[in-house]
GROMACS .gro file of N, CA, C and O in nm:
model
  384
    1UNK      N    1  -3.892   7.363  -4.836
    1UNK     CA    2  -3.820   7.229  -4.804
    1UNK      C    3  -3.673   7.308  -4.788
    1UNK      O    4  -3.616   7.360  -4.832
    2UNK      N    5  -3.626   7.259  -4.644
    2UNK     CA    6  -3.463   7.305  -4.631
    2UNK      C    7  -3.398   7.213  -4.748
    2UNK      O    8  -3.353   7.102  -4.722
    3UNK      N    9  -3.328   7.298  -4.793
    3UNK     CA   10  -3.222   7.251  -4.919
    3UNK      C   11  -3.121   7.201  -4.821
    3UNK      O   12  -2.968   7.110  -4.885
    4UNK      N   13  -3.093   7.223  -4.706
    4UNK     CA   14  -2.971   7.196  -4.634
    4UNK      C   15  -2.977   7.057  -4.579
    4UNK      O   16  -2.901   6.975  -4.518
    5UNK      N   17  -3.131   7.015  -4.568
    5UNK     CA   18  -3.116   6.863  -4.548
    5UNK      C   19  -3.198   6.782  -4.635
    5UNK      O   20  -3.300   6.805  -4.695
    6UNK      N   21  -3.060   6.679  -4.726
    6UNK     CA   22  -3.126   6.610  -4.838
    6UNK      C   23  -3.086   6.472  -4.817
    6UNK      O   24  -2.982   6.425  -4.728
    7UNK      N   25  -3.177   6.402  -4.840
    7UNK     CA   26  -3.111   6.260  -4.835
    7UNK      C   27  -3.107   6.218  -4.993
    7UNK      O   28  -3.231   6.190  -5.056
    8UNK      N   29  -3.013   6.173  -5.048
    8UNK     CA   30  -2.985   6.093  -5.158
    8UNK      C   31  -2.981   5.951  -5.162
    8UNK      O   32  -2.944   5.860  -5.089
    9UNK      N   33  -3.028   5.933  -5.313
    9UNK     CA   34  -3.064   5.775  -5.331
    9UNK      C   35  -2.944   5.737  -5.405
    9UNK      O   36  -2.919   5.802  -5.536
   10UNK      N   37  -2.867   5.619  -5.377
   10UNK     CA   38  -2.807   5.560  -5.456
   10UNK      C   39  -2.863   5.438  -5.549
   10UNK      O   40  -2.922   5.309  -5.451
   11UNK      N   41  -2.897   5.419  -5.663
   11UNK     CA   42  -2.969   5.314  -5.736
   11UNK      C   43  -2.883   5.205  -5.742
   11UNK      O   44  -2.931   5.081  -5.719
   12UNK      N   45  -2.749   5.214  -5.716
   12UNK     CA   46  -2.654   5.078  -5.694
   12UNK      C   47  -2.669   5.016  -5.547
   12UNK      O   48  -2.631   4.899  -5.514
   13UNK      N   49  -2.743   5.092  -5.441
   13UNK     CA   50  -2.738   5.023  -5.310
   13UNK      C   51  -2.838   4.891  -5.316
   13UNK      O   52  -2.969   4.920  -5.339
   14UNK      N   53  -2.820   4.810  -5.282
   14UNK     CA   54  -2.927   4.713  -5.285
   14UNK      C   55  -2.942   4.640  -5.092
   14UNK      O   56  -3.084   4.568  -5.101
   15UNK      N   57  -2.918   4.730  -5.018
   15UNK     CA   58  -2.947   4.718  -4.901
   15UNK      C   59  -2.961   4.826  -4.827
   15UNK      O   60  -2.936   4.949  -4.892
   16UNK      N   61  -3.040   4.862  -4.699
   16UNK     CA   62  -3.032   4.962  -4.642
   16UNK      C   63  -2.928   4.984  -4.566
   16UNK      O   64  -2.856   4.935  -4.531
   17UNK      N   65  -2.923   5.162  -4.572
   17UNK     CA   66  -2.784   5.210  -4.510
   17UNK      C   67  -2.865   5.268  -4.366
   17UNK      O   68  -2.953   5.353  -4.411
   18UNK      N   69  -2.819   5.264  -4.241
   18UNK     CA   70  -2.881   5.326  -4.132
   18UNK      C   71  -2.746   5.436  -4.110
   18UNK      O   72  -2.651   5.444  -4.131
   19UNK      N   73  -2.809   5.563  -4.073
   19UNK     CA   74  -2.712   5.713  -4.048
   19UNK      C   75  -2.796   5.779  -3.941
   19UNK      O   76  -2.914   5.763  -3.968
   20UNK      N   77  -2.749   5.882  -3.896
   20UNK     CA   78  -2.788   5.956  -3.815
   20UNK      C   79  -2.757   6.079  -3.871
   20UNK      O   80  -2.669   6.117  -3.954
   21UNK      N   81  -2.852   6.191  -3.843
   21UNK     CA   82  -2.816   6.338  -3.864
   21UNK      C   83  -2.849   6.429  -3.752
   21UNK      O   84  -2.967   6.386  -3.679
   22UNK      N   85  -2.810   6.535  -3.764
   22UNK     CA   86  -2.793   6.606  -3.613
   22UNK      C   87  -2.779   6.735  -3.619
   22UNK      O   88  -2.746   6.825  -3.762
   23UNK      N   89  -2.871   6.852  -3.571
   23UNK     CA   90  -2.889   6.979  -3.536
   23UNK      C   91  -2.825   6.982  -3.417
   23UNK      O   92  -2.833   6.893  -3.333
   24UNK      N   93  -2.844   7.141  -3.398
   24UNK     CA   94  -2.826   7.164  -3.273
   24UNK      C   95  -2.876   7.293  -3.192
   24UNK      O   96  -2.968   7.391  -3.264
   25UNK      N   97  -2.908   7.293  -3.072
   25UNK     CA   98  -3.011   7.393  -3.025
   25UNK      C   99  -2.994   7.542  -3.054
   25UNK      O  100  -3.130   7.569  -3.098
   26UNK      N  101  -2.899   7.573  -3.087
   26UNK     CA  102  -2.858   7.724  -3.132
   26UNK      C  103  -2.923   7.768  -3.293
   26UNK      O  104  -3.008   7.842  -3.286
   27UNK      N  105  -2.926   7.645  -3.388
   27UNK     CA  106  -2.979   7.633  -3.492
   27UNK      C  107  -3.163   7.643  -3.483
   27UNK      O  108  -3.206   7.659  -3.577
   28UNK      N  109  -3.201   7.579  -3.426
   28UNK     CA  110  -3.333   7.536  -3.404
   28UNK      C  111  -3.399   7.677  -3.346
   28UNK      O  112  -3.518   7.700  -3.333
   29UNK      N  113  -3.330   7.757  -3.261
   29UNK     CA  114  -3.389   7.869  -3.168
   29UNK      C  115  -3.368   7.999  -3.245
   29UNK      O  116  -3.433   8.124  -3.249
   30UNK      N  117  -3.226   8.022  -3.288
   30UNK     CA  118  -3.209   8.154  -3.327
   30UNK      C  119  -3.203   8.180  -3.498
   30UNK      O  120  -3.188   8.060  -3.571
   31UNK      N  121  -3.201   8.297  -3.550
   31UNK     CA  122  -3.207   8.341  -3.693
   31UNK      C  123  -3.108   8.456  -3.740
   31UNK      O  124  -3.113   8.540  -3.618
   32UNK      N  125  -3.074   8.423  -3.823
   32UNK     CA  126  -2.944   8.545  -3.862
   32UNK      C  127  -3.007   8.675  -3.862
   32UNK      O  128  -2.942   8.764  -3.828
   33UNK      N  129  -3.145   8.697  -3.917
   33UNK     CA  130  -3.189   8.827  -3.941
   33UNK      C  131  -3.216   8.884  -3.743
   33UNK      O  132  -3.241   9.024  -3.730
   34UNK      N  133  -3.213   8.784  -3.663
   34UNK     CA  134  -3.237   8.830  -3.517
   34UNK      C  135  -3.109   8.844  -3.450
   34UNK      O  136  -3.076   8.899  -3.328
   35UNK      N  137  -2.960   8.827  -3.521
   35UNK     CA  138  -2.873   8.858  -3.446
   35UNK      C  139  -2.807   9.027  -3.465
   35UNK      O  140  -2.791   9.054  -3.576
   36UNK      N  141  -2.814   9.075  -3.386
   36UNK     CA  142  -2.767   9.237  -3.391
   36UNK      C  143  -2.616   9.242  -3.417
   36UNK      O  144  -2.536   9.151  -3.405
   37UNK      N  145  -2.578   9.337  -3.518
   37UNK     CA  146  -2.430   9.372  -3.565
   37UNK      C  147  -2.391   9.360  -3.440
   37UNK      O  148  -2.353   9.449  -3.350
   38UNK      N  149  -2.240   9.298  -3.503
   38UNK     CA  150  -2.164   9.273  -3.357
   38UNK      C  151  -2.177   9.181  -3.224
   38UNK      O  152  -2.126   9.194  -3.131
   39UNK      N  153  -2.316   9.132  -3.224
   39UNK     CA  154  -2.345   9.016  -3.139
   39UNK      C  155  -2.262   8.901  -3.148
   39UNK      O  156  -2.302   8.831  -3.177
   40UNK      N  157  -2.122   8.896  -3.117
   40UNK     CA  158  -2.046   8.800  -3.096
   40UNK      C  159  -2.055   8.660  -3.023
   40UNK      O  160  -2.018   8.535  -3.070
   41UNK      N  161  -2.168   8.695  -2.920
   41UNK     CA  162  -2.191   8.553  -2.858
   41UNK      C  163  -2.312   8.490  -2.924
   41UNK      O  164  -2.311   8.368  -2.933
   42UNK      N  165  -2.348   8.505  -3.078
   42UNK     CA  166  -2.400   8.408  -3.147
   42UNK      C  167  -2.294   8.348  -3.283
   42UNK      O  168  -2.347   8.290  -3.332
   43UNK      N  169  -2.168   8.383  -3.239
   43UNK     CA  170  -2.062   8.322  -3.319
   43UNK      C  171  -2.092   8.170  -3.337
   43UNK      O  172  -2.035   8.166  -3.223
   44UNK      N  173  -2.079   8.092  -3.428
   44UNK     CA  174  -2.082   7.971  -3.437
   44UNK      C  175  -2.039   7.900  -3.564
   44UNK      O  176  -2.036   7.994  -3.655
   45UNK      N  177  -1.976   7.791  -3.577
   45UNK     CA  178  -1.969   7.740  -3.728
   45UNK      C  179  -2.049   7.583  -3.742
   45UNK      O  180  -2.015   7.538  -3.650
   46UNK      N  181  -2.120   7.595  -3.826
   46UNK     CA  182  -2.129   7.686  -3.913
   46UNK      C  183  -2.264   7.816  -3.886
   46UNK      O  184  -2.284   7.792  -3.759
   47UNK      N  185  -2.240   7.902  -3.925
   47UNK     CA  186  -2.322   8.016  -3.862
   47UNK      C  187  -2.478   8.001  -3.866
   47UNK      O  188  -2.528   7.939  -3.896
   48UNK      N  189  -2.544   8.104  -3.779
   48UNK     CA  190  -2.689   8.085  -3.773
   48UNK      C  191  -2.773   8.135  -3.874
   48UNK      O  192  -2.697   8.212  -3.956
   49UNK      N  193  -2.835   8.029  -3.952
   49UNK     CA  194  -2.904   8.077  -4.089
   49UNK      C  195  -3.029   8.154  -4.076
   49UNK      O  196  -3.053   8.167  -3.942
   50UNK      N  197  -3.099   8.169  -4.152
   50UNK     CA  198  -3.215   8.243  -4.173
   50UNK      C  199  -3.340   8.184  -4.112
   50UNK      O  200  -3.340   8.067  -4.090
   51UNK      N  201  -3.437   8.279  -4.085
   51UNK     CA  202  -3.568   8.187  -4.001
   51UNK      C  203  -3.623   8.072  -4.123
   51UNK      O  204  -3.687   7.996  -4.058
   52UNK      N  205  -3.637   8.087  -4.275
   52UNK     CA  206  -3.655   7.988  -4.334
   52UNK      C  207  -3.581   7.859  -4.286
   52UNK      O  208  -3.624   7.764  -4.310
   53UNK      N  209  -3.425   7.885  -4.299
   53UNK     CA  210  -3.362   7.766  -4.286
   53UNK      C  211  -3.407   7.722  -4.129
   53UNK      O  212  -3.427   7.563  -4.132
   54UNK      N  213  -3.435   7.801  -4.050
   54UNK     CA  214  -3.482   7.757  -3.898
   54UNK      C  215  -3.599   7.650  -3.894
   54UNK      O  216  -3.608   7.547  -3.839
   55UNK      N  217  -3.698   7.709  -3.991
   55UNK     CA  218  -3.822   7.683  -3.991
   55UNK      C  219  -3.783   7.489  -4.090
   55UNK      O  220  -3.869   7.445  -3.996
   56UNK      N  221  -3.697   7.494  -4.149
   56UNK     CA  222  -3.708   7.365  -4.215
   56UNK      C  223  -3.643   7.258  -4.141
   56UNK      O  224  -3.680   7.164  -4.169
   57UNK      N  225  -3.535   7.322  -4.028
   57UNK     CA  226  -3.487   7.196  -3.952
   57UNK      C  227  -3.597   7.165  -3.839
   57UNK      O  228  -3.613   7.046  -3.832
   58UNK      N  229  -3.666   7.233  -3.836
   58UNK     CA  230  -3.764   7.214  -3.687
   58UNK      C  231  -3.875   7.098  -3.804
   58UNK      O  232  -3.910   6.989  -3.763
   59UNK      N  233  -3.901   7.149  -3.929
   59UNK     CA  234  -3.979   7.055  -4.005
   59UNK      C  235  -3.939   6.907  -4.002
   59UNK      O  236  -3.974   6.797  -4.027
   60UNK      N  237  -3.806   6.904  -4.040
   60UNK     CA  238  -3.747   6.783  -4.083
   60UNK      C  239  -3.710   6.710  -3.914
   60UNK      O  240  -3.687   6.568  -3.930
   61UNK      N  241  -3.673   6.761  -3.836
   61UNK     CA  242  -3.680   6.738  -3.695
   61UNK      C  243  -3.804   6.639  -3.653
   61UNK      O  244  -3.771   6.550  -3.603
   62UNK      N  245  -3.920   6.696  -3.692
   62UNK     CA  246  -4.039   6.648  -3.665
   62UNK      C  247  -4.121   6.524  -3.737
   62UNK      O  248  -4.141   6.448  -3.710
   63UNK      N  249  -4.027   6.516  -3.871
   63UNK     CA  250  -4.039   6.438  -3.954
   63UNK      C  251  -3.961   6.318  -3.925
   63UNK      O  252  -3.989   6.191  -3.972
   64UNK      N  253  -3.870   6.324  -3.857
   64UNK     CA  254  -3.754   6.237  -3.786
   64UNK      C  255  -3.643   6.185  -3.891
   64UNK      O  256  -3.544   6.120  -3.851
   65UNK      N  257  -3.636   6.285  -4.006
   65UNK     CA  258  -3.525   6.342  -4.104
   65UNK      C  259  -3.415   6.363  -4.026
   65UNK      O  260  -3.287   6.282  -4.045
   66UNK      N  261  -3.445   6.443  -3.880
   66UNK     CA  262  -3.301   6.484  -3.820
   66UNK      C  263  -3.328   6.416  -3.694
   66UNK      O  264  -3.443   6.446  -3.654
   67UNK      N  265  -3.271   6.310  -3.657
   67UNK     CA  266  -3.288   6.230  -3.532
   67UNK      C  267  -3.193   6.290  -3.420
   67UNK      O  268  -3.192   6.169  -3.331
   68UNK      N  269  -3.107   6.327  -3.414
   68UNK     CA  270  -3.020   6.379  -3.324
   68UNK      C  271  -3.032   6.542  -3.292
   68UNK      O  272  -2.958   6.604  -3.390
   69UNK      N  273  -3.018   6.565  -3.133
   69UNK     CA  274  -2.991   6.721  -3.108
   69UNK      C  275  -2.902   6.718  -3.041
   69UNK      O  276  -2.876   6.656  -2.918
   70UNK      N  277  -2.788   6.784  -3.079
   70UNK     CA  278  -2.626   6.748  -3.030
   70UNK      C  279  -2.629   6.885  -2.960
   70UNK      O  280  -2.664   6.992  -3.007
   71UNK      N  281  -2.537   6.920  -2.828
   71UNK     CA  282  -2.497   7.006  -2.767
   71UNK      C  283  -2.392   7.131  -2.868
   71UNK      O  284  -2.392   7.206  -2.817
   72UNK      N  285  -2.343   7.076  -2.939
   72UNK     CA  286  -2.208   7.138  -3.027
   72UNK      C  287  -2.124   7.199  -2.904
   72UNK      O  288  -2.068   7.300  -2.944
   73UNK      N  289  -2.097   7.118  -2.792
   73UNK     CA  290  -2.039   7.155  -2.703
   73UNK      C  291  -1.912   7.260  -2.755
   73UNK      O  292  -1.799   7.152  -2.724
   74UNK      N  293  -1.906   7.319  -2.715
   74UNK     CA  294  -1.794   7.464  -2.751
   74UNK      C  295  -1.801   7.589  -2.638
   74UNK      O  296  -1.783   7.688  -2.701
   75UNK      N  297  -1.761   7.590  -2.539
   75UNK     CA  298  -1.791   7.686  -2.437
   75UNK      C  299  -1.667   7.800  -2.466
   75UNK      O  300  -1.591   7.722  -2.496
   76UNK      N  301  -1.748   7.912  -2.441
   76UNK     CA  302  -1.642   8.015  -2.473
   76UNK      C  303  -1.676   8.112  -2.380
   76UNK      O  304  -1.780   8.168  -2.339
   77UNK      N  305  -1.572   8.151  -2.284
   77UNK     CA  306  -1.574   8.243  -2.175
   77UNK      C  307  -1.595   8.390  -2.243
   77UNK      O  308  -1.575   8.412  -2.382
   78UNK      N  309  -1.665   8.489  -2.159
   78UNK     CA  310  -1.703   8.604  -2.244
   78UNK      C  311  -1.566   8.682  -2.274
   78UNK      O  312  -1.593   8.762  -2.388
   79UNK      N  313  -1.456   8.669  -2.236
   79UNK     CA  314  -1.340   8.752  -2.284
   79UNK      C  315  -1.303   8.686  -2.412
   79UNK      O  316  -1.218   8.756  -2.497
   80UNK      N  317  -1.325   8.555  -2.470
   80UNK     CA  318  -1.289   8.542  -2.579
   80UNK      C  319  -1.406   8.569  -2.702
   80UNK      O  320  -1.407   8.540  -2.824
   81UNK      N  321  -1.520   8.596  -2.660
   81UNK     CA  322  -1.640   8.643  -2.760
   81UNK      C  323  -1.567   8.807  -2.801
   81UNK      O  324  -1.670   8.838  -2.870
   82UNK      N  325  -1.519   8.863  -2.756
   82UNK     CA  326  -1.514   9.007  -2.747
   82UNK      C  327  -1.645   9.106  -2.768
   82UNK      O  328  -1.664   9.131  -2.886
   83UNK      N  329  -1.708   9.079  -2.669
   83UNK     CA  330  -1.855   9.122  -2.669
   83UNK      C  331  -1.843   9.270  -2.697
   83UNK      O  332  -1.912   9.351  -2.746
   84UNK      N  333  -1.735   9.363  -2.596
   84UNK     CA  334  -1.724   9.499  -2.586
   84UNK      C  335  -1.688   9.522  -2.759
   84UNK      O  336  -1.725   9.647  -2.806
   85UNK      N  337  -1.610   9.457  -2.810
   85UNK     CA  338  -1.566   9.528  -2.928
   85UNK      C  339  -1.654   9.484  -3.058
   85UNK      O  340  -1.649   9.569  -3.165
   86UNK      N  341  -1.717   9.352  -3.035
   86UNK     CA  342  -1.824   9.308  -3.128
   86UNK      C  343  -1.751   9.268  -3.251
   86UNK      O  344  -1.786   9.275  -3.401
   87UNK      N  345  -1.627   9.206  -3.259
   87UNK     CA  346  -1.528   9.177  -3.345
   87UNK      C  347  -1.533   9.012  -3.364
   87UNK      O  348  -1.518   8.917  -3.345
   88UNK      N  349  -1.641   9.003  -3.497
   88UNK     CA  350  -1.649   8.843  -3.544
   88UNK      C  351  -1.521   8.797  -3.552
   88UNK      O  352  -1.540   8.655  -3.575
   89UNK      N  353  -1.432   8.871  -3.603
   89UNK     CA  354  -1.296   8.763  -3.690
   89UNK      C  355  -1.238   8.715  -3.559
   89UNK      O  356  -1.148   8.605  -3.568
   90UNK      N  357  -1.222   8.812  -3.461
   90UNK     CA  358  -1.134   8.757  -3.339
   90UNK      C  359  -1.219   8.680  -3.245
   90UNK      O  360  -1.148   8.582  -3.156
   91UNK      N  361  -1.323   8.665  -3.240
   91UNK     CA  362  -1.407   8.599  -3.167
   91UNK      C  363  -1.427   8.462  -3.191
   91UNK      O  364  -1.398   8.435  -3.295
   92UNK      N  365  -1.434   8.372  -3.072
   92UNK     CA  366  -1.431   8.237  -3.066
   92UNK      C  367  -1.584   8.216  -3.108
   92UNK      O  368  -1.659   8.265  -3.085
   93UNK      N  369  -1.575   8.086  -3.183
   93UNK     CA  370  -1.706   8.032  -3.237
   93UNK      C  371  -1.779   7.955  -3.204
   93UNK      O  372  -1.881   7.914  -3.247
   94UNK      N  373  -1.772   7.933  -3.055
   94UNK     CA  374  -1.840   7.838  -2.983
   94UNK      C  375  -1.983   7.926  -2.921
   94UNK      O  376  -1.968   8.028  -2.893
   95UNK      N  377  -2.094   7.848  -2.917
   95UNK     CA  378  -2.213   7.878  -2.825
   95UNK      C  379  -2.212   7.830  -2.707
   95UNK      O  380  -2.197   7.720  -2.701
   96UNK      N  381  -2.245   7.893  -2.591
   96UNK     CA  382  -2.237   7.835  -2.441
   96UNK      C  383  -2.366   7.851  -2.379
   96UNK      O  384  -2.395   7.978  -2.427
   0.00000   0.00000   0.00000
């Protein structure tokens, strides 16, 4: 079970509450173990997580617990990713 997706029940609630949950395509397709050292094109916030986390996101998406896949639109030109230097501290955090 993906610990990142939790639904909390409030015993004091007497009516149903509607809400949405979201993930982004890069969290569904990439995993931290597949990110090479210095590959700043993968830098995003929050960071790409483990394969186990990615599988949990897919599970929750298929169940309907996650009901939105958004773009997390934060484009970055290659120059702001510092691809040659592989500097994660300087690299822009957007996935394009």
